[in-house]
Every structure is written in structure tokens, then in C-alpha cells.
Amino acid sequence: MAEEESKLVPAAEEAIVPAGEVSQWLTENGFDHESLAPDVNGVEIIKVAPDFLLPTATALYAYGFNYLQFQGGIDLGPGQDLVSVYHLVKVSDNADKPTEVRVKVFLPRENPSVPSVYWIWKTADWQERESYDMLGIIYEGHPNLKRILMPEDWVGWPLRKDYISPDFYELQDAY
């Protein structure tokens, strides 16, 4: 029995993700978050609750992450969460390799709603609209949240993994 318990300890230790530089800074300044394993390129990934996205994003902007390189959405599968992803970069003069961090917000499939970061990074405008259009994630406070790729009367969210494509879509007023 003691041998079995000792075998379980290393696996538990491997599951703990060490906090990166940005995560440590957020913790020191009282921002609630969770460190996730870095990606294959070593970019730090931070999980934030929807209610804490705006305060955390504002703090990261003040910390120097002045460029939203990418905002997108992920569907983890039928019946699972949707994820709103933000890839932030510190852009500065003479930086050979800028500091990057990725923020993920996990949202319930039934009501995927999160505050818009448009007011912090204007580049979120069309990116949030695309995530809304393709996955149905609602970005509260976005100034013009409407479909950007699909027709305005399209029903459903085409990039959701449980989406069923209609047999046809009749184009009206195509002439």
C-alpha cells in the first residue's frame, strides 16, 4: 500500500503548473486567476473567470501588454465549455523577443457571456464579432456586436462542434 501511495505523489506533483512571471505579478497584486501549462512555444497561459476578465485585462495593459495580437474562440466539444482566448504582447522599442501571455476565459455553453475588452484594446472589435458570429459568445459592452461573416438572419453558430448544417440556405435579394 505504501508503494502505491508513493507512486501517486510524483503524478500529483507533475500536475501542478509552476506560476510564470505574469502569474506571479498578478498574484502579488491580488488578481484571482489560475496558471495553466504553457503552450509548446513556452507562452504562459492564464485562466481567468468571466467576472474577473476586465480587471485582469486592465491590469495586464497597465503592466505593459499594450497589444492584443489575437482574440478568438474555442469549442471544447459537444456539451462542454466554450473558451474566449486573448493573446497579449508587450510591444516596446528594441525588443528582440517580446513578452507574450495568453488569457483564457472558460464559458458555459448555455450562456456564453463575457465582458468585451474593446475599450482596452480596439483590435478586439472585429475579432470579438467573429467569435460571436461563429461560436455565439456574447461580448457584453461591445459597441457593434453583430454578425460579420454569416448573413444576419443565419440561425446557429457554424464553428460549434454540435452545429448541424442546414441542407441549403436560400439567398434572398442576391440580385
Coordinates of C-alpha atoms in Angstrom, one line a residue:
M1 CA 0.0 0.0 0.0
A2 CA 2.8 2.4 0.8
E3 CA 4.4 1.7 -2.5
E4 CA 1.2 2.6 -4.3
E5 CA 0.9 5.9 -2.5
S6 CA 4.5 6.8 -3.2
K7 CA 3.8 6.2 -6.9
L8 CA 0.8 8.6 -6.8
V9 CA 2.8 11.5 -5.3
P10 CA 5.1 12.2 -8.4
A11 CA 2.0 12.2 -10.7
A12 CA 0.3 14.8 -8.4
E13 CA 3.5 16.9 -8.4
E14 CA 3.6 16.8 -12.2
A15 CA 0.0 18.1 -12.4
I16 CA 1.0 21.3 -10.5
V17 CA 1.9 24.0 -13.0
P18 CA 4.5 26.4 -11.8
A19 CA 3.4 30.1 -11.9
G20 CA 5.1 32.1 -14.6
E21 CA 6.3 35.7 -14.4
V22 CA 2.9 37.2 -15.3
S23 CA 1.0 34.9 -13.0
Q24 CA 3.3 35.8 -10.1
W25 CA 2.8 39.5 -10.8
L26 CA -1.0 39.0 -10.9
T27 CA -0.9 37.1 -7.6
E28 CA 1.3 39.7 -5.9
N29 CA -1.3 42.4 -6.9
G30 CA -4.3 40.4 -5.8
F31 CA -5.8 39.3 -9.1
D32 CA -7.7 36.0 -9.0
H33 CA -6.6 33.6 -11.7
E34 CA -5.2 30.1 -12.4
S35 CA -1.9 29.2 -14.2
L36 CA -2.3 26.6 -17.0
A37 CA 0.5 24.7 -18.6
P38 CA 2.4 26.8 -21.1
D39 CA 2.0 26.1 -24.8
V40 CA 4.6 24.3 -27.0
N41 CA 6.5 27.6 -27.5
G42 CA 6.6 28.3 -23.8
V43 CA 4.0 31.1 -23.8
E44 CA 2.4 31.4 -20.4
I45 CA -1.3 30.7 -20.2
I46 CA -3.6 32.1 -17.6
K47 CA -7.2 31.1 -16.8
V48 CA -9.5 33.9 -15.6
A49 CA -13.1 33.8 -14.5
P50 CA -15.5 35.9 -16.7
D51 CA -16.2 38.3 -13.8
F52 CA -12.5 39.0 -13.4
L53 CA -11.6 39.4 -17.1
L54 CA -11.9 43.3 -17.2
P55 CA -9.9 44.0 -14.0
T56 CA -7.3 41.4 -15.0
A57 CA -7.1 42.7 -18.6
T58 CA -6.8 46.3 -17.4
A59 CA -4.0 45.3 -15.0
L60 CA -2.2 43.5 -17.8
Y61 CA -2.5 46.6 -20.0
A62 CA -1.0 48.7 -17.2
Y63 CA 1.7 46.1 -16.8
G64 CA 2.8 46.7 -20.4
F65 CA 0.7 44.3 -22.5
N66 CA -0.3 47.0 -25.0
Y67 CA -1.1 44.8 -28.0
L68 CA -3.9 42.3 -28.4
Q69 CA -2.4 40.1 -31.1
F70 CA -5.3 37.7 -31.3
Q71 CA -8.7 37.1 -29.8
G72 CA -10.6 34.0 -30.7
G73 CA -12.9 31.3 -29.5
I74 CA -12.6 27.6 -29.0
D75 CA -15.3 24.9 -28.7
L76 CA -14.1 22.1 -26.4
G77 CA -16.8 19.8 -27.7
P78 CA -20.5 19.0 -27.5
G79 CA -21.8 19.6 -24.0
Q80 CA -18.5 21.2 -22.9
D81 CA -17.4 24.8 -22.4
L82 CA -16.6 27.5 -24.9
V83 CA -13.4 29.4 -24.4
S84 CA -12.6 33.0 -25.3
V85 CA -8.9 33.4 -25.8
Y86 CA -6.7 36.5 -25.7
H87 CA -3.1 36.5 -26.9
L88 CA -1.3 39.6 -25.5
V89 CA 2.1 41.0 -26.3
K90 CA 4.3 43.7 -24.7
V91 CA 5.4 45.8 -27.7
S92 CA 8.4 48.0 -27.0
D93 CA 11.4 49.5 -28.7
N94 CA 14.4 47.3 -29.3
A95 CA 12.7 44.1 -28.1
D96 CA 14.2 41.1 -29.8
K97 CA 11.6 38.7 -28.3
P98 CA 8.6 40.5 -26.8
T99 CA 6.9 39.1 -23.7
E100 CA 3.7 37.2 -24.5
V101 CA 0.8 35.8 -22.4
R102 CA -2.4 34.1 -23.3
V103 CA -5.5 34.6 -21.2
K104 CA -8.4 32.0 -21.4
V105 CA -11.9 32.5 -20.2
F106 CA -14.0 29.3 -19.9
L107 CA -17.7 29.9 -20.5
P108 CA -20.8 27.7 -20.1
R109 CA -22.2 26.5 -23.4
E110 CA -25.8 27.6 -22.5
N111 CA -25.0 31.2 -21.8
P112 CA -21.5 32.1 -23.1
S113 CA -21.2 35.7 -22.0
V114 CA -18.1 37.7 -21.1
P115 CA -17.2 41.4 -21.0
S116 CA -15.8 43.0 -24.1
V117 CA -12.2 44.1 -24.0
Y118 CA -12.8 46.5 -26.9
W119 CA -12.4 49.5 -24.5
I120 CA -8.9 48.3 -23.6
W121 CA -7.7 47.1 -27.0
K122 CA -9.5 48.4 -30.0
T123 CA -8.2 45.5 -32.1
A124 CA -10.8 43.3 -30.3
D125 CA -13.6 44.9 -32.3
W126 CA -13.8 42.6 -35.3
Q127 CA -12.2 39.7 -33.6
E128 CA -14.9 39.6 -30.9
R129 CA -17.5 40.0 -33.6
E130 CA -16.1 36.9 -35.4
S131 CA -16.2 34.9 -32.2
Y132 CA -19.8 35.9 -31.7
D133 CA -20.7 35.1 -35.2
M134 CA -19.1 31.7 -35.4
L135 CA -19.5 30.4 -31.8
G136 CA -22.2 32.5 -30.2
I137 CA -20.1 34.0 -27.5
I138 CA -21.7 37.3 -26.3
Y139 CA -19.3 40.1 -25.6
E140 CA -21.1 42.4 -23.2
G141 CA -20.4 46.1 -23.8
H142 CA -19.2 45.6 -27.4
P143 CA -20.3 48.7 -29.4
N144 CA -21.4 46.8 -32.5
L145 CA -21.9 43.1 -31.7
K146 CA -23.5 41.7 -34.9
R147 CA -22.7 39.1 -37.4
I148 CA -19.6 39.8 -39.5
L149 CA -19.2 36.6 -41.7
M150 CA -22.6 35.0 -41.9
P151 CA -25.8 36.6 -43.1
E152 CA -27.7 38.5 -40.3
D153 CA -30.6 36.1 -40.4
W154 CA -28.4 32.9 -40.1
V155 CA -29.6 30.5 -37.4
G156 CA -26.9 28.9 -35.2
W157 CA -23.2 29.1 -34.7
P158 CA -21.2 27.3 -37.5
L159 CA -18.0 26.6 -35.6
R160 CA -19.6 24.9 -32.7
K161 CA -18.8 21.2 -32.8
D162 CA -22.5 20.3 -32.3
Y163 CA -23.7 22.5 -35.1
I164 CA -25.9 20.9 -37.8
S165 CA -25.5 22.4 -41.2
P166 CA -28.8 23.2 -43.0
D167 CA -29.4 21.4 -46.3
F168 CA -29.4 24.7 -48.1
Y169 CA -29.6 28.5 -47.5
E170 CA -31.7 30.5 -49.9
L171 CA -30.0 33.7 -50.8
Q172 CA -32.6 36.4 -50.8
D173 CA -32.0 39.7 -52.6
A174 CA -29.0 38.3 -54.3
Y175 CA -29.6 40.3 -57.5

